[in-house]
Coordinates of N, CA and C in Angstrom, one line a residue:
M4 N 10.1 -23.7 1.6 CA 10.9 -23.1 0.1 C 10.0 -21.7 -0.5
A5 N 8.3 -21.6 0.6 CA 8.4 -20.5 0.2 C 8.3 -19.9 0.8
V6 N 9.1 -20.2 2.5 CA 9.8 -19.0 2.9 C 11.1 -18.3 2.5
F7 N 12.7 -18.9 1.8 CA 13.2 -18.7 0.9 C 13.1 -18.3 -0.3
V8 N 11.7 -18.2 -1.5 CA 11.3 -17.5 -2.1 C 10.3 -16.2 -1.4
A9 N 10.7 -16.0 -0.5 CA 9.6 -14.7 0.5 C 10.7 -13.4 0.7
L10 N 12.4 -14.2 1.0 CA 13.2 -14.2 0.9 C 13.6 -12.9 0.2
G11 N 13.2 -12.9 -1.2 CA 13.6 -12.7 -2.2 C 12.5 -10.9 -2.2
A12 N 11.4 -11.4 -1.7 CA 10.1 -10.0 -1.4 C 10.9 -8.7 -0.1
F13 N 11.5 -9.8 0.8 CA 11.9 -9.0 1.5 C 12.7 -8.2 1.2
L14 N 14.5 -8.6 0.6 CA 15.0 -7.3 -0.2 C 14.7 -6.6 -0.9
M15 N 12.9 -7.0 -2.1 CA 12.6 -5.8 -3.0 C 11.7 -4.5 -2.2
T16 N 11.3 -5.5 -0.7 CA 11.0 -4.1 -0.4 C 11.7 -2.9 0.5
L17 N 12.9 -4.3 1.2 CA 13.6 -3.0 1.5 C 14.7 -1.6 0.9
A18 N 14.5 -1.9 -1.0 CA 14.7 -1.4 -1.9 C 14.3 -0.4 -1.8
G19 N 13.0 -1.0 -2.5 CA 11.6 0.5 -2.6 C 11.2 1.7 -2.0
G20 N 12.0 1.0 -0.6 CA 11.9 1.8 1.2 C 13.2 3.1 0.9
W21 N 14.3 2.1 0.8 CA 15.9 2.6 0.2 C 15.4 3.7 -0.5
T22 N 14.8 3.3 -1.5 CA 14.7 5.0 -2.8 C 13.8 6.0 -2.4
A23 N 12.8 5.5 -1.7 CA 12.1 6.6 -1.3 C 12.7 8.0 -0.2
Q24 N 13.7 6.7 0.7 CA 14.8 8.0 1.6 C 15.0 8.7 0.6
R25 N 15.9 8.5 0.2 CA 17.4 8.9 -0.9 C 16.8 9.3 -2.0
V26 N 16.1 10.3 -2.0 CA 15.4 11.2 -3.3 C 14.3 12.2 -2.8
T27 N 14.9 12.2 -1.8 CA 14.0 13.5 -0.8 C 14.1 14.8 -1.3
D28 N 14.9 15.1 -2.7 CA 14.9 16.3 -3.0 C 14.3 16.9 -4.1
R29 N 13.2 15.7 -4.2 CA 12.7 15.9 -5.4 C 10.7 15.3 -4.6
R30 N 10.9 15.4 -3.2 CA 9.3 15.2 -2.8 C 8.2 15.1 -3.7
H31 N 8.5 16.0 -3.9 CA 6.4 16.2 -5.5 C 6.7 15.1 -6.6
L32 N 8.1 15.3 -7.0 CA 7.4 13.6 -8.2 C 7.6 12.3 -6.9
V33 N 8.3 12.4 -5.7 CA 7.7 11.0 -5.0 C 6.8 10.9 -4.9
L34 N 5.8 12.2 -3.8 CA 4.6 11.5 -3.7 C 4.1 11.2 -5.8
G35 N 4.3 11.8 -6.2 CA 3.9 12.0 -7.1 C 3.3 10.6 -8.6
L36 N 4.6 9.5 -7.7 CA 5.0 8.4 -7.8 C 4.1 6.8 -7.3
A37 N 4.4 7.6 -6.3 CA 4.0 6.6 -4.7 C 3.0 7.1 -4.9
G38 N 1.0 7.9 -5.3 CA 0.4 8.3 -6.0 C -0.2 7.2 -6.6
G39 N 0.9 7.0 -8.4 CA 0.1 6.3 -9.7 C 0.9 5.0 -8.6
L40 N 1.6 4.7 -7.6 CA 1.9 3.6 -7.5 C 0.2 3.0 -6.9
M41 N 0.2 3.6 -5.7 CA -0.9 2.9 -5.0 C -2.2 2.5 -6.2
L42 N -2.2 3.6 -6.9 CA -3.5 4.2 -7.8 C -3.7 2.7 -8.4
G43 N -2.7 2.7 -8.9 CA -2.0 0.7 -10.3 C -2.4 -0.1 -8.6
V44 N -2.3 -0.5 -8.1 CA -1.9 -2.0 -7.6 C -3.7 -2.2 -6.6
V45 N -4.2 -1.1 -6.3 CA -5.7 -0.8 -5.8 C -6.4 -1.3 -7.3
G46 N -6.3 -0.4 -8.6 CA -7.3 -0.6 -9.5 C -6.8 -2.3 -10.5
L47 N -5.6 -2.4 -10.4 CA -4.7 -3.5 -11.3 C -4.4 -4.6 -10.9
D48 N -4.5 -4.3 -9.6 CA -4.5 -5.7 -8.6 C -5.2 -6.3 -7.2
L49 N -5.5 -4.9 -6.4 CA -6.1 -5.5 -4.9 C -7.2 -5.8 -5.7
L50 N -8.0 -5.1 -6.9 CA -9.7 -5.7 -6.5 C -10.0 -6.2 -7.2
P51 N -8.9 -6.9 -8.8 CA -9.7 -7.7 -9.4 C -9.0 -8.8 -9.1
E52 N -8.3 -9.3 -7.7 CA -8.1 -10.4 -7.1 C -9.5 -10.8 -5.5
A53 N -9.4 -9.6 -5.2 CA -11.3 -9.3 -3.9 C -11.9 -9.8 -5.2
L54 N -12.2 -9.1 -6.2 CA -13.4 -9.4 -7.2 C -13.1 -11.3 -7.0
D55 N -12.3 -11.7 -7.2 CA -12.2 -13.1 -8.2 C -12.0 -13.8 -6.3
A56 N -11.7 -13.5 -5.6 CA -11.3 -14.3 -4.6 C -12.6 -14.6 -3.1
A57 N -13.5 -13.1 -2.7 CA -14.4 -13.4 -2.7 C -15.6 -13.6 -2.9
G58 N -15.9 -13.5 -4.4 CA -16.7 -14.4 -4.5 C -18.8 -13.8 -4.9
T59 N -19.4 -14.0 -3.7 CA -20.6 -13.5 -2.9 C -21.0 -12.7 -3.3
E60 N -22.6 -11.8 -3.5 CA -23.0 -10.8 -3.7 C -23.5 -9.8 -2.4
V61 N -24.2 -8.8 -1.8 CA -24.9 -7.7 -1.2 C -25.5 -7.2 -1.6
F62 N -27.3 -7.8 -1.9 CA -28.0 -7.1 -2.7 C -28.0 -6.5 -4.2
G63 N -27.2 -7.5 -4.8 CA -26.5 -7.6 -6.2 C -24.6 -7.0 -6.1
V64 N -24.4 -6.7 -5.0 CA -23.2 -5.7 -5.0 C -22.6 -6.9 -4.5
P65 N -21.2 -7.3 -5.5 CA -19.6 -8.0 -5.0 C -19.7 -7.8 -3.7
A66 N -19.0 -8.2 -3.0 CA -19.2 -8.2 -1.5 C -18.0 -7.9 -1.2
A67 N -17.6 -7.9 -2.0 CA -15.5 -6.6 -2.3 C -16.2 -5.4 -2.9
L68 N -16.1 -5.1 -3.7 CA -16.4 -4.2 -3.8 C -17.8 -2.9 -2.9
L69 N -18.7 -3.7 -1.8 CA -18.9 -3.5 -0.8 C -18.1 -2.8 0.2
L70 N -17.1 -3.5 0.4 CA -15.6 -3.8 2.1 C -14.8 -2.2 1.1
F71 N -14.7 -2.6 -0.5 CA -13.8 -1.8 -1.0 C -14.0 -0.6 0.2
V72 N -15.5 0.0 -1.1 CA -16.4 1.4 -0.9 C -17.0 2.0 1.5
A73 N -16.7 0.7 2.2 CA -16.6 0.4 3.6 C -14.9 1.7 4.2
G74 N -14.4 0.6 3.3 CA -12.4 0.8 3.5 C -12.4 2.5 3.4
F75 N -12.9 3.1 2.4 CA -12.8 4.1 1.7 C -13.5 5.1 2.4
L76 N -14.5 4.9 2.7 CA -15.2 5.8 4.5 C -14.2 5.7 5.5
L77 N -13.8 4.5 6.0 CA -13.2 3.8 7.2 C -11.9 4.9 7.1
A78 N -11.2 4.9 6.2 CA -10.4 5.9 5.7 C -10.2 7.5 6.0
H79 N -11.5 8.2 5.2 CA -11.8 8.7 5.6 C -12.2 9.2 7.2
L80 N -13.0 8.8 7.6 CA -13.9 9.2 8.9 C -12.5 9.2 10.2
V81 N -12.0 8.1 9.6 CA -10.3 8.3 10.9 C -9.7 8.9 11.1
E82 N -9.3 9.9 9.2 CA -8.8 11.5 9.6 C -9.0 12.8 10.1
R83 N -10.2 11.9 9.7 CA -11.1 13.5 10.2 C -11.8 13.0 11.6
L84 N -11.6 12.3 12.6 CA -11.3 12.5 13.5 C -10.9 12.6 14.2
L85 N -9.3 12.1 13.4 CA -8.4 12.5 14.0 C -7.3 14.4 13.4
A86 N -7.8 14.3 12.8 CA -7.7 16.0 12.5 C -8.2 17.1 13.8
A87 N -10.1 16.2 13.6 CA -10.9 17.2 14.9 C -10.3 17.4 16.1
R88 N -9.4 16.4 16.5 CA -8.7 16.3 18.0 C -8.1 17.1 17.7
Q89 N -6.5 17.2 17.0 CA -5.9 17.7 16.0 C -6.5 19.4 17.0
A90 N -7.1 19.5 16.0 CA -7.6 20.8 15.5 C -8.1 21.6 17.4
A91 N -8.7 21.0 18.0 CA -9.7 20.9 18.7 C -8.4 21.5 20.5
H92 N -7.3 20.9 19.9 CA -5.6 21.4 20.8 C -5.0 22.7 20.6
G93 N -5.3 22.9 18.9 CA -4.9 24.1 18.8 C -3.7 23.7 17.4
A94 N -4.2 23.2 17.1 CA -2.8 22.7 15.2 C -3.7 23.5 14.3
E95 N -2.9 24.5 13.9 CA -3.2 25.1 12.3 C -3.4 24.2 11.3
E96 N -5.0 25.0 10.6 CA -5.6 23.7 10.0 C -4.3 23.3 9.1
T97 N -3.7 24.2 8.0 CA -2.5 22.9 7.2 C -1.3 22.6 7.8
A98 N -1.7 22.0 9.3 CA -0.3 21.0 9.3 C -1.4 20.6 9.8
L99 N -2.7 19.6 9.7 CA -4.0 18.5 10.4 C -3.6 17.4 9.7
R100 N -2.0 17.0 10.3 CA -1.9 15.2 9.3 C -1.5 14.8 10.7
A101 N -2.3 13.8 11.3 CA -2.5 12.9 12.0 C -1.3 11.9 11.7
P102 N -0.2 12.4 12.8 CA 0.8 10.9 12.7 C 0.5 9.6 12.4
E103 N -0.8 9.2 13.6 CA -1.4 8.1 13.5 C -2.1 8.0 12.6
V104 N -2.5 8.6 11.5 CA -3.1 8.1 10.0 C -1.7 7.6 9.2
G105 N -1.2 7.5 9.8 CA 0.4 7.5 8.5 C 0.4 6.3 9.1
L106 N 0.8 6.2 10.6 CA 1.4 4.4 11.3 C 0.0 4.2 10.8
T107 N -1.0 4.1 10.9 CA -2.1 3.2 10.9 C -2.2 2.3 9.1
A108 N -1.7 3.6 8.1 CA -2.5 3.0 6.6 C -0.8 2.4 6.2
A109 N 0.2 2.4 7.2 CA 1.4 1.8 7.1 C 1.1 0.0 7.5
A110 N 0.8 0.2 8.9 CA 0.0 -1.4 9.1 C -0.6 -2.0 8.8
A111 N -1.8 -0.9 7.8 CA -2.7 -1.6 7.0 C -1.4 -2.8 5.5
M112 N -0.5 -1.7 5.2 CA 0.3 -2.6 4.3 C 1.0 -3.8 4.7
V113 N 1.5 -4.1 6.2 CA 2.6 -4.0 6.4 C 0.8 -5.8 6.3
G114 N 0.1 -5.5 6.6 CA -1.0 -7.0 6.6 C -1.2 -6.8 5.6
H115 N -1.5 -6.3 4.4 CA -1.0 -6.4 3.2 C 0.2 -7.9 3.2
S116 N 1.2 -7.0 2.6 CA 2.1 -7.3 2.7 C 2.7 -9.1 3.2
A117 N 1.4 -10.1 4.4 CA 1.6 -10.6 5.7 C 0.2 -11.6 3.7
M118 N -0.9 -11.0 3.9 CA -1.3 -11.7 3.0 C -0.9 -12.1 1.6
D119 N 0.8 -11.4 1.1 CA 1.0 -12.2 0.0 C 2.3 -13.3 0.5
G120 N 2.7 -12.7 1.8 CA 3.1 -14.2 2.1 C 2.7 -15.3 2.1
V121 N 1.6 -15.7 2.2 CA 0.4 -16.5 3.0 C 0.3 -16.8 1.5
A122 N 0.1 -15.7 0.4 CA -1.3 -16.1 -1.2 C 0.8 -17.3 -1.2
I123 N 1.9 -16.6 -1.2 CA 3.0 -17.7 -1.6 C 2.9 -18.9 -1.0
G124 N 2.9 -19.3 0.1 CA 2.7 -20.5 1.1 C 1.5 -21.4 0.3
A125 N 0.5 -20.4 0.1 CA -0.8 -21.4 -0.5 C -0.3 -22.0 -1.4
A126 N 0.1 -21.4 -2.2 CA 0.7 -21.1 -3.7 C 1.3 -22.6 -3.7
F127 N 2.6 -23.1 -3.2 CA 3.6 -23.8 -3.2 C 2.9 -25.1 -2.6
Q128 N 1.7 -24.9 -2.1 CA 1.8 -26.1 -1.4 C 0.7 -26.5 -2.4
V129 N 0.1 -26.3 -3.3 CA -0.8 -26.7 -4.4 C 0.2 -27.3 -5.8
D130 N 1.7 -26.2 -5.8 CA 2.6 -26.7 -7.2 C 3.9 -25.8 -7.2
G131 N 4.9 -26.1 -7.5 CA 5.5 -25.2 -7.6 C 5.3 -24.6 -8.7
G132 N 4.9 -25.1 -9.8 CA 5.0 -24.4 -11.2 C 3.7 -22.4 -10.6
M133 N 2.8 -22.9 -9.9 CA 1.9 -21.9 -9.0 C 2.8 -21.1 -8.1
G134 N 2.7 -21.5 -7.2 CA 3.9 -21.5 -6.2 C 5.4 -19.7 -6.8
A135 N 5.8 -20.3 -7.6 CA 6.8 -19.5 -8.5 C 6.2 -18.4 -9.0
A136 N 4.9 -18.5 -10.1 CA 3.9 -17.7 -10.7 C 4.0 -16.2 -9.8
V137 N 3.4 -17.1 -8.0 CA 2.6 -16.1 -7.3 C 3.3 -15.5 -7.1
A138 N 5.0 -15.9 -6.4 CA 6.2 -15.3 -5.9 C 7.1 -14.3 -6.8
L139 N 6.6 -14.1 -8.4 CA 7.2 -13.9 -8.8 C 6.2 -12.2 -9.1
A140 N 5.2 -12.3 -8.7 CA 4.3 -11.5 -9.1 C 4.5 -10.6 -7.4
V141 N 4.1 -11.3 -6.5 CA 4.7 -10.7 -5.1 C 6.2 -9.7 -4.9
I142 N 6.8 -10.3 -5.5 CA 7.9 -9.8 -5.5 C 8.0 -8.9 -6.1
A143 N 8.0 -9.0 -7.2 CA 7.7 -7.6 -8.1 C 7.2 -6.1 -8.3
H144 N 5.7 -6.3 -7.0 CA 5.1 -5.0 -6.2 C 5.8 -5.0 -5.4
D145 N 6.1 -5.7 -4.6 CA 6.7 -5.2 -3.3 C 7.8 -4.1 -3.2
F146 N 8.3 -3.7 -4.4 CA 9.2 -2.9 -4.8 C 8.4 -1.4 -4.2
A147 N 7.2 -1.6 -4.8 CA 5.8 -0.5 -4.6 C 5.7 0.1 -3.7
D148 N 5.3 -1.5 -2.5 CA 5.3 -1.2 -1.3 C 6.4 -1.3 -0.2
G149 N 7.0 -0.8 -0.8 CA 8.4 -0.1 0.6 C 8.1 1.0 0.4
F150 N 8.2 1.4 -0.7 CA 8.1 2.9 -1.5 C 7.0 3.4 -0.8
N151 N 5.8 3.0 -0.6 CA 4.6 3.5 -0.5 C 4.8 3.5 0.9
T152 N 4.9 2.3 1.9 CA 5.2 2.0 3.5 C 5.9 3.7 3.8
Y153 N 7.1 3.5 3.3 CA 7.9 4.7 3.9 C 7.2 5.7 3.9
T154 N 6.5 6.6 2.2 CA 6.6 7.4 2.2 C 5.1 8.3 2.9
I155 N 4.3 7.2 2.9 CA 2.8 7.0 3.5 C 3.0 8.0 4.8
T156 N 3.8 7.1 5.6 CA 5.1 7.7 7.5 C 4.6 8.4 7.2
S157 N 5.8 8.0 6.6 CA 6.5 10.0 6.9 C 5.9 10.7 6.9
L158 N 5.0 11.1 5.3 CA 4.3 12.1 4.9 C 3.2 12.7 6.3
Y159 N 2.9 11.8 7.2 CA 1.8 12.5 7.8 C 3.0 12.9 9.4
G160 N 4.0 12.9 8.9 CA 5.0 13.7 10.3 C 4.9 12.6 11.2
N161 N 5.4 11.9 10.7 CA 6.4 10.5 12.1 C 7.9 10.4 11.7
A162 N 8.5 10.6 12.6 CA 9.8 10.6 12.2 C 10.6 9.2 11.3
R163 N 12.1 10.2 10.9 CA 12.0 9.0 10.2 C 12.2 7.8 11.0
R164 N 12.8 7.4 11.9 CA 13.1 6.0 12.3 C 11.7 5.7 12.6
K165 N 10.4 6.0 12.9 CA 8.9 5.3 12.8 C 8.7 4.9 11.2
A166 N 9.2 5.6 10.7 CA 8.7 4.9 9.1 C 10.0 4.2 8.4
Q167 N 11.3 4.0 9.0 CA 11.6 3.1 8.8 C 11.4 1.3 10.4
A168 N 11.2 1.6 10.8 CA 11.0 0.5 11.6 C 9.5 -0.2 10.7
M169 N 8.4 0.9 10.2 CA 7.3 0.3 9.3 C 7.6 -0.3 8.1
L170 N 8.8 0.1 7.6 CA 9.9 0.0 6.3 C 9.7 -1.8 7.0
V171 N 10.8 -1.9 7.3 CA 11.6 -3.1 7.7 C 10.0 -4.3 8.0
A172 N 8.9 -3.5 8.8 CA 8.3 -4.4 9.4 C 7.1 -5.6 7.7
D173 N 7.3 -3.8 7.2 CA 6.7 -4.2 6.3 C 7.5 -5.5 4.6
A174 N 8.9 -5.2 5.6 CA 9.7 -5.9 4.4 C 10.2 -7.4 4.6
A175 N 9.7 -7.8 6.7 CA 9.5 -8.9 7.1 C 8.5 -9.6 7.0
A176 N 7.0 -9.2 6.6 CA 6.0 -9.4 6.9 C 5.7 -10.4 5.8
P177 N 5.6 -11.0 4.7 CA 6.1 -11.7 3.3 C 6.5 -13.0 4.4
V178 N 7.9 -12.5 4.3 CA 8.4 -14.1 5.3 C 7.4 -14.5 6.4
V179 N 6.6 -14.4 6.8 CA 6.1 -14.2 8.3 C 4.8 -15.1 7.8
G180 N 4.1 -14.0 6.9 CA 3.1 -14.7 6.2 C 3.0 -16.0 5.9
A181 N 4.6 -16.6 4.8 CA 4.6 -17.4 4.1 C 5.1 -18.4 4.9
A182 N 6.0 -18.6 6.4 CA 6.0 -19.7 7.8 C 4.4 -20.0 7.9
S183 N 3.7 -19.0 8.1 CA 2.3 -19.2 8.5 C 1.5 -20.1 7.7
T184 N 1.8 -20.4 6.7 CA 0.9 -21.0 6.1 C 1.1 -23.2 6.0
S185 N 2.3 -22.5 7.2 CA 2.3 -24.9 7.4 C 1.2 -24.5 8.8
F186 N 0.7 -23.5 8.8 CA 0.1 -24.1 10.0 C -0.9 -23.4 10.2
V187 N -1.7 -22.6 9.7 CA -2.7 -22.2 9.6 C -3.8 -22.4 8.0
S188 N -4.3 -21.9 7.5 CA -5.2 -21.4 6.0 C -6.5 -20.6 5.8
I189 N -5.9 -19.3 5.8 CA -7.5 -18.2 5.2 C -8.7 -18.7 4.4
P190 N -9.3 -19.4 4.3 CA -10.6 -18.9 3.6 C -10.2 -18.1 2.0
E191 N -10.7 -18.6 1.6 CA -10.8 -17.9 -0.2 C -11.8 -16.5 0.5
Q192 N -12.1 -16.3 0.2 CA -13.5 -15.1 0.6 C -13.5 -14.1 2.1
V193 N -12.5 -15.0 2.8 CA -12.4 -13.9 3.8 C -10.8 -13.2 3.5
L194 N -9.9 -13.4 2.7 CA -8.8 -13.5 2.2 C -8.9 -12.1 0.7
G195 N -10.6 -12.3 -0.2 CA -10.6 -11.5 -0.5 C -11.6 -9.6 -0.2
G196 N -12.4 -10.6 0.6 CA -13.4 -9.6 1.6 C -12.2 -7.6 2.4
Y197 N -10.5 -9.0 2.7 CA -9.3 -8.3 3.5 C -9.4 -7.6 2.5
L198 N -8.9 -7.7 0.7 CA -8.6 -7.0 0.1 C -8.9 -5.9 -0.4
G199 N -10.8 -6.1 -0.6 CA -11.4 -5.6 -1.2 C -11.3 -3.9 -0.7
F200 N -11.3 -4.4 1.1 CA -11.4 -3.1 2.2 C -10.2 -2.4 2.0
F201 N -8.3 -2.5 3.2 CA -7.6 -2.7 2.2 C -7.3 -1.7 0.9
G202 N -8.1 -2.5 -0.2 CA -8.2 -1.2 -1.9 C -8.4 0.1 -1.5
G203 N -10.5 0.0 -0.4 CA -10.6 1.6 -0.7 C -9.7 2.2 0.4
A204 N -9.2 1.9 1.6 CA -8.4 2.2 2.7 C -7.4 3.4 1.6
L205 N -7.0 2.3 0.9 CA -5.3 2.6 -0.3 C -5.6 4.3 -1.0
L206 N -7.0 4.2 -1.3 CA -6.8 4.4 -2.8 C -7.9 5.6 -1.7
Y207 N -8.0 5.6 -0.8 CA -9.0 7.1 -0.2 C -6.9 7.8 0.4
L208 N -6.1 7.3 1.1 CA -4.9 7.5 0.6 C -4.5 7.7 -0.5
A209 N -4.3 7.3 -1.2 CA -3.7 8.0 -3.0 C -4.1 9.4 -3.3
A210 N -6.2 9.3 -3.5 CA -6.4 10.2 -3.7 C -7.0 11.3 -3.2
A211 N -7.2 10.8 -2.2 CA -7.1 12.8 -0.8 C -6.3 13.5 -0.4
E212 N -4.4 12.6 -0.2 CA -3.6 12.6 0.2 C -2.7 12.8 -0.3
I213 N -2.3 11.7 -0.5 CA -0.9 11.8 -1.0 C -0.7 12.4 -2.6
L214 N -1.6 12.5 -3.9 CA -1.4 13.3 -4.9 C -1.6 14.9 -4.6
P215 N -2.5 15.2 -3.8 CA -2.9 16.7 -3.4 C -1.4 17.2 -2.9
E216 N -0.8 16.8 -1.9 CA 0.4 17.2 -1.4 C 1.7 16.9 -2.7
A217 N 1.5 16.1 -3.3 CA 2.5 16.0 -4.5 C 2.0 17.8 -6.0
H218 N 1.4 17.7 -5.5 CA 0.9 18.9 -6.6 C 0.8 20.5 -5.9
H219 N 0.3 20.1 -4.8 CA 0.4 21.6 -3.6 C 1.5 22.7 -4.1
E220 N 2.3 21.9 -3.7 CA 3.7 23.7 -4.3 C 4.7 23.3 -5.0
H221 N 4.6 22.1 -5.5 CA 5.2 21.8 -7.2 C 4.1 21.4 -7.9
P222 N 3.1 22.1 -8.8 CA 2.5 21.8 -9.6 C 2.9 21.5 -11.6
A223 N 4.1 20.6 -11.1 CA 4.6 20.6 -12.6 C 4.0 19.5 -13.3
R224 N 4.3 19.8 -14.8 CA 4.1 17.8 -15.2 C 4.1 16.9 -15.0
S225 N 6.1 17.1 -14.8 CA 6.5 16.5 -14.6 C 6.2 15.2 -13.4
T226 N 5.4 16.0 -12.5 CA 4.8 15.0 -11.5 C 3.5 14.5 -11.5
V227 N 2.8 14.9 -12.8 CA 1.8 14.3 -13.4 C 2.6 12.8 -14.0
L228 N 3.4 13.2 -14.4 CA 4.0 12.3 -15.5 C 4.9 10.7 -14.8
C229 N 5.3 11.5 -13.3 CA 5.4 10.1 -12.8 C 4.4 9.6 -11.4
T230 N 3.4 10.0 -11.5 CA 1.6 9.3 -11.7 C 1.6 8.0 -12.4
I231 N 1.4 8.7 -13.7 CA 1.5 7.7 -15.1 C 2.3 6.8 -15.2
A232 N 3.5 6.9 -14.8 CA 4.1 5.8 -14.6 C 4.4 5.2 -13.5
G233 N 4.2 5.4 -12.9 CA 4.0 5.0 -11.2 C 2.5 3.1 -11.8
A234 N 1.8 4.5 -11.9 CA 0.2 3.3 -12.3 C 1.0 1.9 -13.8
V235 N 1.3 2.4 -14.8 CA 2.0 1.9 -16.0 C 2.8 0.6 -15.2
F236 N 3.9 0.9 -14.2 CA 4.5 0.2 -14.1 C 3.8 -0.7 -13.7
I237 N 2.8 -1.0 -12.2 CA 2.1 -1.7 -11.7 C 1.4 -2.6 -13.1
W238 N 0.7 -2.1 -14.0 CA 0.6 -3.0 -15.4 C 0.6 -3.4 -15.7
L239 N 2.4 -2.6 -15.9 CA 3.7 -4.3 -16.5 C 3.4 -5.5 -15.8
V240 N 3.9 -4.6 -14.5 CA 3.5 -6.0 -13.3 C 2.9 -7.5 -13.7
V241 N 1.9 -6.3 -13.5 CA 0.6 -7.1 -13.6 C 0.6 -8.5 -14.5
G242 N 1.2 -7.7 -16.2 CA 0.7 -8.4 -16.7 C 1.6 -9.5 -16.9
L243 N 3.0 -8.7 -16.2 CA 3.7 -10.1 -17.1 C 4.3 -11.7 -16.0
A244 N 3.3 -11.1 -15.0 CA 3.0 -12.0 -13.6 C 2.1 -12.6 -13.7
S245 N 1.3 -12.8 -14.8 CA -0.1 -13.1 -15.4 C -0.1 -14.6 -16.5

């Protein structure tokens, strides 16, 4: 049942990526929406889950928040190192978007989607009602995951086929994650720490890359409205699923 339900997440993720591909003539609006979706996913979905799951504190600070900061800083460090390497090989300052950053970020999205599948499988092991509720939440926000996975990969200069490959991997990940619960069980604290770490990296990409790029050539009011709409959409999804 968990694997069957996860197929809904598979289709919804592909729908999100397909949408991102079809609106390339409004790239600034796509990026603005993606930034809002990412902000909403981090602040309204990932962090609350991470704080609930991780539980423990380190010197008075929740472990999930420490890992959140660590994820943010690591994403910044990785991007700077890759950009510096490109600059050393003669790249222009305005073109320091290392494709590896996009692929790494997309791979993290795939890992997050796999954890979504694990959550579906674990919930169905408790009872059918809980499994249905978790599945609804996952399926609802997987449209945003697919949209963001394709956008992030292509934003950093990766070829269309690579962005599509990462999209397919992200779509398949919940199915694989749900199937894996038949064999393994991830401790709740480990899952919470991962969500916090991933949330920090995702927020860095949204705040430092996606949104500045959205406003670089088209500082339009409509771009800001798309960002707000993305965050509100995730808020509604989280509210309906809770």
